[in-house]
Coordinates of C-alpha atoms in Angstrom, one line a residue:
M138 CA 10.6 -81.5 -20.3
T139 CA 11.9 -78.2 -18.8
I140 CA 9.8 -76.1 -16.5
Q141 CA 10.1 -73.3 -19.0
K142 CA 8.4 -75.5 -21.7
K143 CA 5.8 -76.6 -19.2
V144 CA 4.9 -73.0 -18.3
A145 CA 4.7 -72.1 -22.0
L146 CA 2.3 -75.1 -22.7
L147 CA 0.3 -74.3 -19.6
F148 CA 0.0 -70.6 -20.6
M149 CA -1.0 -71.7 -24.1
G150 CA -3.6 -74.2 -22.8
L151 CA -5.2 -71.7 -20.4
T152 CA -5.3 -68.9 -23.0
V153 CA -6.6 -71.2 -25.8
S154 CA -9.3 -72.5 -23.4
V155 CA -10.4 -68.9 -22.7
I156 CA -10.5 -68.1 -26.4
L157 CA -12.5 -71.3 -27.1
V158 CA -15.0 -70.4 -24.4
L159 CA -15.4 -66.8 -25.7
S160 CA -15.7 -68.0 -29.3
G161 CA -18.4 -70.5 -28.3
A162 CA -20.2 -67.9 -26.4
V163 CA -20.1 -65.4 -29.3
F164 CA -21.4 -68.1 -31.7
Y165 CA -24.1 -69.2 -29.3
F166 CA -25.5 -65.7 -28.7
V167 CA -25.3 -64.7 -32.4
H168 CA -27.1 -67.9 -33.3
Q169 CA -29.8 -67.2 -30.7
F170 CA -30.2 -63.6 -31.8
T171 CA -30.4 -64.5 -35.5
F172 CA -33.1 -67.2 -35.0
D173 CA -35.0 -65.1 -32.5
D174 CA -35.1 -62.1 -34.9
F175 CA -36.4 -64.4 -37.7
Y176 CA -39.1 -65.8 -35.5
K177 CA -40.2 -62.3 -34.6
R178 CA -40.5 -61.5 -38.3
L179 CA -42.7 -64.6 -38.7
E180 CA -44.8 -63.6 -35.7
T181 CA -45.4 -60.2 -37.1
R182 CA -46.7 -61.8 -40.3
V183 CA -48.9 -64.1 -38.2
N184 CA -50.5 -61.0 -36.4
I185 CA -51.1 -59.2 -39.7
S186 CA -52.6 -62.3 -41.2
S187 CA -54.9 -62.6 -38.3
Q188 CA -56.1 -59.0 -38.8
I189 CA -56.6 -59.7 -42.5
H190 CA -58.5 -62.9 -41.7
H191 CA -60.8 -61.0 -39.2
L192 CA -61.7 -58.1 -41.4
N193 CA -64.8 -58.1 -43.6
D194 CA -64.5 -54.5 -44.7
R195 CA -62.9 -54.5 -48.1
D196 CA -61.3 -51.1 -47.7
S197 CA -59.6 -52.0 -44.5
L198 CA -58.7 -55.4 -45.9
G199 CA -57.1 -53.7 -48.9
M200 CA -55.2 -51.3 -46.6
Y201 CA -53.7 -54.2 -44.6
K202 CA -52.7 -56.0 -47.7
E203 CA -51.1 -52.8 -49.1
I204 CA -49.2 -52.3 -45.8
R205 CA -48.0 -55.9 -45.9
Q206 CA -46.7 -55.6 -49.4
R207 CA -45.1 -52.2 -48.9
Y208 CA -43.4 -52.6 -45.6
L209 CA -42.9 -56.4 -45.2
E210 CA -40.7 -58.0 -47.8
R211 CA -41.8 -61.5 -48.8
L212 CA -39.6 -64.1 -47.1
I213 CA -38.1 -67.0 -49.0
D214 CA -40.6 -69.9 -49.4
E215 CA -43.0 -67.9 -47.2
K216 CA -46.3 -69.8 -46.7
Q217 CA -49.4 -69.0 -44.6
Y218 CA -51.8 -71.6 -43.1
V219 CA -55.2 -71.0 -41.5
I220 CA -56.4 -74.0 -39.6
K221 CA -59.7 -74.7 -37.8
P222 CA -59.0 -76.3 -34.5
E223 CA -62.2 -78.4 -34.6
V224 CA -61.1 -79.8 -38.0
Y225 CA -57.6 -80.7 -36.7
T226 CA -58.9 -82.4 -33.6
K227 CA -61.0 -84.8 -35.8
G228 CA -57.7 -86.4 -36.8
K229 CA -57.0 -84.5 -40.0
T230 CA -53.5 -83.4 -40.7
V231 CA -52.4 -80.2 -42.5
K232 CA -49.9 -80.7 -45.2
G233 CA -46.8 -78.7 -44.7
V234 CA -47.4 -78.0 -41.0
P235 CA -45.7 -80.3 -38.4
R236 CA -48.2 -82.0 -36.1
K237 CA -46.1 -81.1 -33.1
L238 CA -46.3 -77.4 -33.8
I239 CA -50.1 -77.5 -33.8
D240 CA -50.2 -79.5 -30.6
N241 CA -48.0 -76.9 -29.0
I242 CA -50.2 -74.1 -30.2
L243 CA -53.3 -75.8 -28.8
A244 CA -51.6 -76.4 -25.5
E245 CA -49.8 -73.0 -25.0
G246 CA -51.7 -70.6 -27.4
K247 CA -48.6 -70.0 -29.5
S248 CA -45.4 -71.8 -30.6
R249 CA -42.2 -71.6 -32.6
F250 CA -40.8 -74.6 -34.5
K251 CA -38.0 -75.5 -36.8
A252 CA -37.8 -78.5 -39.1
N253 CA -35.3 -79.1 -41.9
N254 CA -34.3 -75.4 -42.2
V255 CA -37.9 -74.4 -42.3
F256 CA -39.0 -72.0 -39.5
Y257 CA -42.6 -71.9 -38.2
A258 CA -44.5 -69.4 -36.0
G259 CA -48.1 -69.8 -35.1
N260 CA -50.8 -68.5 -32.8
I261 CA -54.4 -69.4 -32.0
F262 CA -56.9 -66.5 -32.3
R263 CA -60.4 -66.1 -31.0
F264 CA -62.8 -64.7 -33.6
P265 CA -66.6 -64.2 -33.3
E266 CA -67.1 -66.6 -36.2
G267 CA -64.9 -69.2 -34.5
D268 CA -61.3 -69.9 -33.4
A269 CA -58.5 -70.1 -36.0
I270 CA -54.8 -71.2 -35.9
I271 CA -52.7 -69.1 -38.2
V272 CA -49.2 -70.4 -39.1
V273 CA -46.5 -68.7 -41.2
S274 CA -43.5 -70.6 -42.4
A275 CA -40.3 -69.6 -44.3
T276 CA -36.7 -70.5 -44.8
N277 CA -33.8 -68.3 -43.5
P278 CA -30.9 -69.0 -45.9
S279 CA -29.4 -65.5 -45.3
G280 CA -29.2 -66.0 -41.5
L281 CA -27.8 -69.5 -41.8
S282 CA -25.3 -68.2 -44.3
E283 CA -24.2 -65.5 -41.8
L284 CA -23.8 -68.1 -39.1
N285 CA -21.7 -70.3 -41.4
D286 CA -19.5 -67.3 -42.2
L287 CA -19.2 -66.5 -38.5
E288 CA -18.3 -70.1 -37.8
Q289 CA -15.6 -70.1 -40.4
V290 CA -14.2 -66.8 -39.1
L291 CA -14.1 -68.1 -35.5
I292 CA -12.4 -71.4 -36.5
I293 CA -9.7 -69.6 -38.6
S294 CA -9.3 -67.0 -35.8
F295 CA -9.0 -69.8 -33.2
L296 CA -6.3 -71.6 -35.2
I297 CA -4.3 -68.3 -35.7
S298 CA -4.7 -67.5 -32.0
I299 CA -3.2 -70.8 -31.1
L300 CA 0.0 -70.0 -33.1
I301 CA 0.1 -66.4 -31.6
V302 CA -0.4 -67.6 -28.1
Y303 CA 2.3 -70.3 -28.5
V304 CA 4.8 -67.7 -29.6
I305 CA 3.8 -65.3 -26.9
G306 CA 3.9 -68.1 -24.3
R307 CA 7.4 -69.1 -25.4
R308 CA 8.7 -65.6 -25.1
F309 CA 6.8 -65.1 -21.8
S310 CA 8.4 -68.2 -20.2
Y311 CA 11.8 -67.3 -21.7
H312 CA 11.8 -63.9 -20.0
T313 CA 10.2 -65.3 -16.8
F314 CA 13.0 -67.9 -16.3
K315 CA 15.8 -65.6 -17.4
P316 CA 16.9 -64.9 -13.8
V317 CA 16.8 -68.6 -13.0
R318 CA 19.0 -69.4 -16.0
K319 CA 21.4 -66.6 -14.8
I320 CA 21.5 -68.1 -11.3
I321 CA 22.2 -71.6 -12.7
K322 CA 25.0 -70.2 -14.9
K323 CA 26.6 -68.4 -12.0
V324 CA 26.3 -71.3 -9.6
N325 CA 28.0 -73.6 -12.1
T326 CA 31.0 -71.4 -12.0
I327 CA 31.4 -71.7 -8.2
T328 CA 33.7 -74.4 -7.0
A329 CA 35.7 -75.2 -3.9
S330 CA 38.5 -72.9 -5.1
N331 CA 36.3 -69.8 -5.4
L332 CA 33.7 -70.1 -2.7
H333 CA 34.0 -66.4 -2.0
L334 CA 31.9 -65.6 -5.1
R335 CA 28.2 -64.8 -4.5
L336 CA 25.1 -64.5 -6.6
E337 CA 24.0 -61.0 -7.6
D338 CA 21.4 -59.6 -5.2
Y339 CA 17.9 -59.1 -6.6
T340 CA 15.7 -56.4 -5.2
G341 CA 12.2 -57.2 -4.2
K342 CA 10.6 -60.0 -2.2
D343 CA 9.7 -62.4 -4.9
E344 CA 10.8 -66.1 -5.2
I345 CA 13.9 -65.2 -7.3
A346 CA 15.2 -62.9 -4.5
E347 CA 14.5 -65.6 -1.9
L348 CA 16.2 -68.2 -4.0
T349 CA 19.3 -66.0 -4.5
Q350 CA 19.5 -65.2 -0.8
T351 CA 19.1 -69.0 0.0
F352 CA 22.0 -69.8 -2.3
N353 CA 24.2 -67.0 -0.8
N354 CA 23.5 -68.2 2.7
M355 CA 24.4 -71.7 1.7
L356 CA 27.6 -70.5 0.1
D357 CA 28.4 -68.6 3.4
R358 CA 28.1 -71.8 5.3
L359 CA 30.1 -73.8 2.8
E360 CA 32.9 -71.2 2.8
T361 CA 33.0 -71.2 6.6
A362 CA 33.1 -75.0 6.7
F363 CA 35.8 -75.2 4.0
E364 CA 37.9 -72.5 5.6
T365 CA 37.6 -74.2 9.0
Q366 CA 38.6 -77.5 7.6
N367 CA 41.6 -76.1 5.6
N368 CA 42.8 -74.0 8.6
F369 CA 42.4 -77.0 10.9
I370 CA 44.5 -79.3 8.7
S371 CA 47.2 -76.7 7.8
N372 CA 47.6 -75.3 11.3
A373 CA 46.9 -78.2 13.6
S374 CA 50.2 -80.0 13.0
H375 CA 52.2 -76.7 13.2
E376 CA 50.6 -75.5 16.4
L377 CA 50.7 -78.9 18.1
R378 CA 54.4 -79.5 17.3
T379 CA 55.7 -76.8 19.7
P380 CA 54.2 -78.0 23.0
L381 CA 54.8 -81.6 22.1
A382 CA 58.5 -80.8 21.5
I383 CA 58.6 -79.1 24.9
I384 CA 57.0 -82.0 26.6
K385 CA 59.3 -84.5 24.9
G386 CA 62.5 -82.4 25.6
E387 CA 61.6 -81.9 29.3
A388 CA 60.7 -85.6 29.7
E389 CA 64.1 -86.6 28.2
L390 CA 65.9 -84.1 30.4
T391 CA 64.1 -85.4 33.5
L392 CA 65.0 -89.0 32.7
K393 CA 68.6 -88.0 32.3
S394 CA 68.5 -86.0 35.5
L395 CA 67.2 -88.8 37.6
D396 CA 70.7 -90.2 38.2
K397 CA 72.3 -86.8 38.7
P398 CA 72.5 -85.4 42.2
G399 CA 71.0 -81.9 42.7
A400 CA 68.8 -82.0 39.5
D401 CA 65.9 -79.6 39.6
L402 CA 63.2 -82.2 38.9
H403 CA 60.5 -79.8 40.1
K404 CA 61.3 -77.3 37.4
N405 CA 61.4 -80.0 34.7
L406 CA 58.0 -81.4 35.8
T407 CA 56.6 -77.8 35.9
E408 CA 57.6 -77.3 32.3
I409 CA 56.0 -80.6 31.3
L410 CA 52.8 -79.6 33.0
N411 CA 52.8 -76.2 31.4
G412 CA 53.4 -77.8 28.0
T413 CA 50.6 -80.2 28.6
Q414 CA 48.3 -77.4 29.6
S415 CA 49.2 -75.5 26.5
L416 CA 48.6 -78.5 24.3
Q417 CA 45.2 -79.0 26.0
D418 CA 44.3 -75.3 25.3
I419 CA 45.3 -75.6 21.7
I420 CA 43.3 -78.8 21.2
T421 CA 40.3 -77.2 22.9
S422 CA 40.6 -74.1 20.7
L423 CA 41.0 -76.2 17.5
L424 CA 37.9 -78.3 18.4
G425 CA 35.9 -75.1 19.1
L426 CA 37.0 -73.6 15.8
A427 CA 36.1 -76.7 13.9
Q428 CA 32.7 -77.1 15.6
S429 CA 31.8 -73.5 14.8
G430 CA 31.9 -74.3 11.1
F431 CA 29.1 -76.9 11.2
D432 CA 26.4 -77.1 8.6
G433 CA 24.3 -74.3 10.0
K434 CA 21.4 -76.2 11.4
K435 CA 19.6 -74.0 13.9
Q436 CA 20.2 -76.2 16.9
N437 CA 18.9 -74.7 20.1
W438 CA 18.2 -71.3 18.5
E439 CA 16.0 -68.9 20.4
H440 CA 15.1 -65.2 20.5
I441 CA 17.8 -63.2 22.2
R442 CA 17.7 -59.7 23.8
A443 CA 20.9 -57.8 23.0
D444 CA 21.0 -56.1 26.4
E445 CA 20.6 -59.4 28.2
L446 CA 23.4 -60.9 26.1
A447 CA 25.6 -57.9 27.1
F448 CA 25.2 -58.7 30.8
M449 CA 26.0 -62.4 30.1
V450 CA 29.2 -61.3 28.3
K451 CA 30.2 -59.0 31.2
E452 CA 29.6 -61.9 33.7
A453 CA 31.8 -64.3 31.6
V454 CA 34.7 -61.7 31.4
D455 CA 34.4 -61.0 35.1
H456 CA 34.7 -64.8 35.8
I457 CA 37.9 -65.1 33.8
I458 CA 39.5 -61.7 34.5
P459 CA 38.2 -60.5 37.8
A460 CA 40.2 -57.3 37.7
N461 CA 38.9 -56.2 34.3
N462 CA 37.7 -52.7 33.6
L463 CA 35.0 -53.6 31.1
S464 CA 31.8 -51.5 31.3
I465 CA 28.5 -51.6 29.4
D466 CA 27.1 -48.6 27.6
F467 CA 23.4 -48.6 27.0
S468 CA 23.1 -44.9 26.2
A469 CA 22.2 -45.5 22.6
L470 CA 19.6 -48.2 23.0
P471 CA 16.5 -47.8 20.7
D472 CA 13.1 -47.0 22.2
D473 CA 11.6 -49.9 20.3
A474 CA 12.5 -53.1 22.3
D475 CA 11.8 -55.2 19.2
K476 CA 14.9 -53.7 17.6
L477 CA 17.1 -55.4 20.2
V478 CA 15.9 -59.0 19.5
T479 CA 17.9 -61.3 17.3
Q480 CA 17.7 -65.1 16.8
G481 CA 20.5 -67.6 17.5
N482 CA 22.3 -69.8 19.9
I483 CA 22.9 -67.7 23.0
N484 CA 25.9 -69.8 24.2
L485 CA 27.7 -69.4 20.9
L486 CA 27.1 -65.7 20.7
K487 CA 28.2 -65.2 24.3
L488 CA 31.4 -67.1 23.5
A489 CA 32.1 -65.0 20.4
I490 CA 31.6 -61.6 22.1
S491 CA 33.3 -62.7 25.3
N492 CA 36.4 -63.7 23.3
I493 CA 36.5 -60.2 21.8
G494 CA 36.0 -58.6 25.3
L495 CA 38.7 -60.8 26.8
N496 CA 41.2 -59.8 24.1
A497 CA 40.4 -56.1 24.7
C498 CA 41.0 -56.5 28.4
K499 CA 44.2 -58.5 27.9
Y500 CA 45.8 -56.3 25.2
S501 CA 44.9 -53.1 27.0
E502 CA 46.3 -54.4 30.3
N503 CA 43.0 -53.8 32.0
K504 CA 42.6 -50.2 30.9
P505 CA 38.9 -49.1 30.5
V506 CA 37.1 -51.2 27.9
T507 CA 33.6 -50.2 26.7
L508 CA 30.9 -52.6 25.4
K509 CA 28.3 -50.5 23.7
V510 CA 25.0 -51.9 22.4
Y511 CA 22.9 -50.0 19.9
A512 CA 20.7 -50.6 16.7
E513 CA 21.4 -49.3 13.3
N514 CA 20.0 -50.1 9.8
N515 CA 18.1 -53.3 10.9
S516 CA 21.2 -54.6 12.7
I517 CA 22.1 -54.9 16.4
I518 CA 25.6 -53.8 17.0
F519 CA 28.0 -54.8 19.8
S520 CA 30.9 -52.4 19.9
V521 CA 34.0 -53.4 22.0
K522 CA 36.4 -50.5 22.3
D523 CA 39.7 -50.5 24.2
Q524 CA 42.7 -48.3 24.8
G525 CA 45.3 -50.9 24.3
I526 CA 48.3 -51.6 22.1
G527 CA 46.3 -51.6 18.9
I528 CA 47.1 -53.6 15.8
P529 CA 49.8 -52.8 13.3
A530 CA 48.3 -51.7 9.9
G531 CA 50.0 -54.6 8.1
D532 CA 48.5 -57.1 10.4
V533 CA 44.8 -56.0 10.4
Q534 CA 44.0 -58.0 7.2
H535 CA 45.2 -61.2 8.8
I536 CA 43.7 -60.8 12.3
F537 CA 40.8 -63.2 11.6
E538 CA 43.1 -66.0 10.3
P539 CA 43.4 -68.9 12.7
F540 CA 46.5 -68.9 14.8
F541 CA 47.7 -65.6 13.5
R542 CA 49.0 -63.2 16.1
A543 CA 49.9 -59.6 15.5
S544 CA 53.6 -58.7 15.6
N545 CA 53.3 -56.6 18.8
T546 CA 51.7 -59.4 20.9
G547 CA 54.8 -61.3 21.8
K548 CA 54.7 -60.7 25.5
Y549 CA 51.0 -61.8 25.8
E550 CA 49.9 -65.4 26.0
G551 CA 47.5 -66.6 23.4
H552 CA 46.9 -68.9 20.4
G553 CA 45.3 -66.7 17.8
V554 CA 42.0 -68.6 17.8
G555 CA 39.6 -66.2 19.7
L556 CA 38.8 -63.8 16.8
P557 CA 38.5 -66.5 14.1
L558 CA 36.2 -68.5 16.3
A559 CA 34.1 -65.3 16.9
L560 CA 34.0 -64.6 13.2
N561 CA 32.7 -68.1 12.5
I562 CA 30.0 -67.9 15.1
V563 CA 28.9 -64.4 13.8
R564 CA 28.8 -65.6 10.2
L565 CA 26.7 -68.6 11.3
H566 CA 24.2 -66.1 12.6
K567 CA 24.2 -64.2 9.3
G568 CA 26.1 -61.3 10.9
N569 CA 29.5 -59.7 10.3
I570 CA 32.4 -58.3 12.2
G571 CA 34.2 -55.0 11.5
I572 CA 37.5 -53.7 13.0
I573 CA 39.0 -50.3 13.4
S574 CA 42.5 -50.2 15.0
K575 CA 45.5 -47.9 15.4
E576 CA 48.8 -49.1 16.9
D577 CA 49.4 -47.8 20.4
E578 CA 46.0 -46.1 20.5
G579 CA 43.5 -48.9 20.7
T580 CA 41.0 -51.1 18.8
E581 CA 37.3 -51.1 18.2
I582 CA 35.6 -54.3 17.0
R583 CA 31.9 -54.2 16.0
V584 CA 29.8 -57.3 15.9
M585 CA 26.7 -56.8 13.7
L586 CA 23.7 -59.2 14.0
P587 CA 20.4 -59.0 12.1
V588 CA 17.3 -57.9 13.9
Y589 CA 14.7 -60.7 14.2
R590 CA 11.8 -59.8 11.9
G591 CA 9.6 -62.9 12.5
E592 CA 9.0 -66.0 10.3

């Protein structure tokens, strides 16, 4: 059974239960009011009968009887009983009056009683000539008829309400789960060949919006992992072939030169060493690129201050390029320190931003490079701006592809792995990278990371 049907049945069950309780309450209170009203009418007749029984004045007696006949209609099967307590206590019974009723009157002074659709009301009165129990009985077919009619109306209404509630419940659950069905339909269209597709964002903070965001985050990780795997497979053999060919060629040349006088073995061995170092650098870069596309588990994640991370990046760049001209700009830091806190792996983020800073220093030949930190639209932004060679317009769209190098970087050493690795790390932290560049004028790369808002 689908959740939609379960919700519809649950909705129907709860609503029907409420209707059943309300119907029962209505019937109960109407039942009580009808019987109580009839008992009061009987008690009125009991009181009038007591006055008639007490009076000896014929004029007054006639007046009471006239009032009774004029203003009190005679009830169906109405009967009146006057019982002497001392006679009853001798063991005699009164025909037509239940024994339990008289016992209750003697014990409490008055009582109501119902037996076989006959209603009784009685009181004991103290007269100078002696005590007397006066009982009036009658049937109430009109009240019972009204209750029967009410019972039928409630039953029919209850059955009709079940049908109405079921239809409403089905429509309610259908519209409630419409976004879920839309998500399922969209997810079913996403395969390994179109992992760039994303679910439509839902506004609000409900479970649907959270589910959509969770799916999109999962797709981000999957896309990164697939791209990393594909790039690794497609580029590893190509990139490793060149240094291996150099090592093999130089080794063969060295072997042939062993028997030749005056051979420059030092040069040959240096080439082999350089090729080996290049091969080691490529393998290290490939492994780093592959590991940056892991499944996204928050291993060793912590709260990170953006200003502290900037100092760590500067320290890392100084260690690799001591003569760099990279400076930190904190002029636009927000007043609220909480807007500078993000969450992530500080070593990975330092590696990503350091790679961008090292590229800026290398391709600007140590001209001034600025690392600016500021906050904007719930994001922490690291802006690395240089005055270097820039990137040709046709190469910008490929700059984050592994092992791609711009057409104007031929005289600079590198493997084209730094920026793709940085992009993978930033994506892992639910951030993004933007780039603005103009050839021969410089490049600005912005790393945008989300501000930590708490769990």
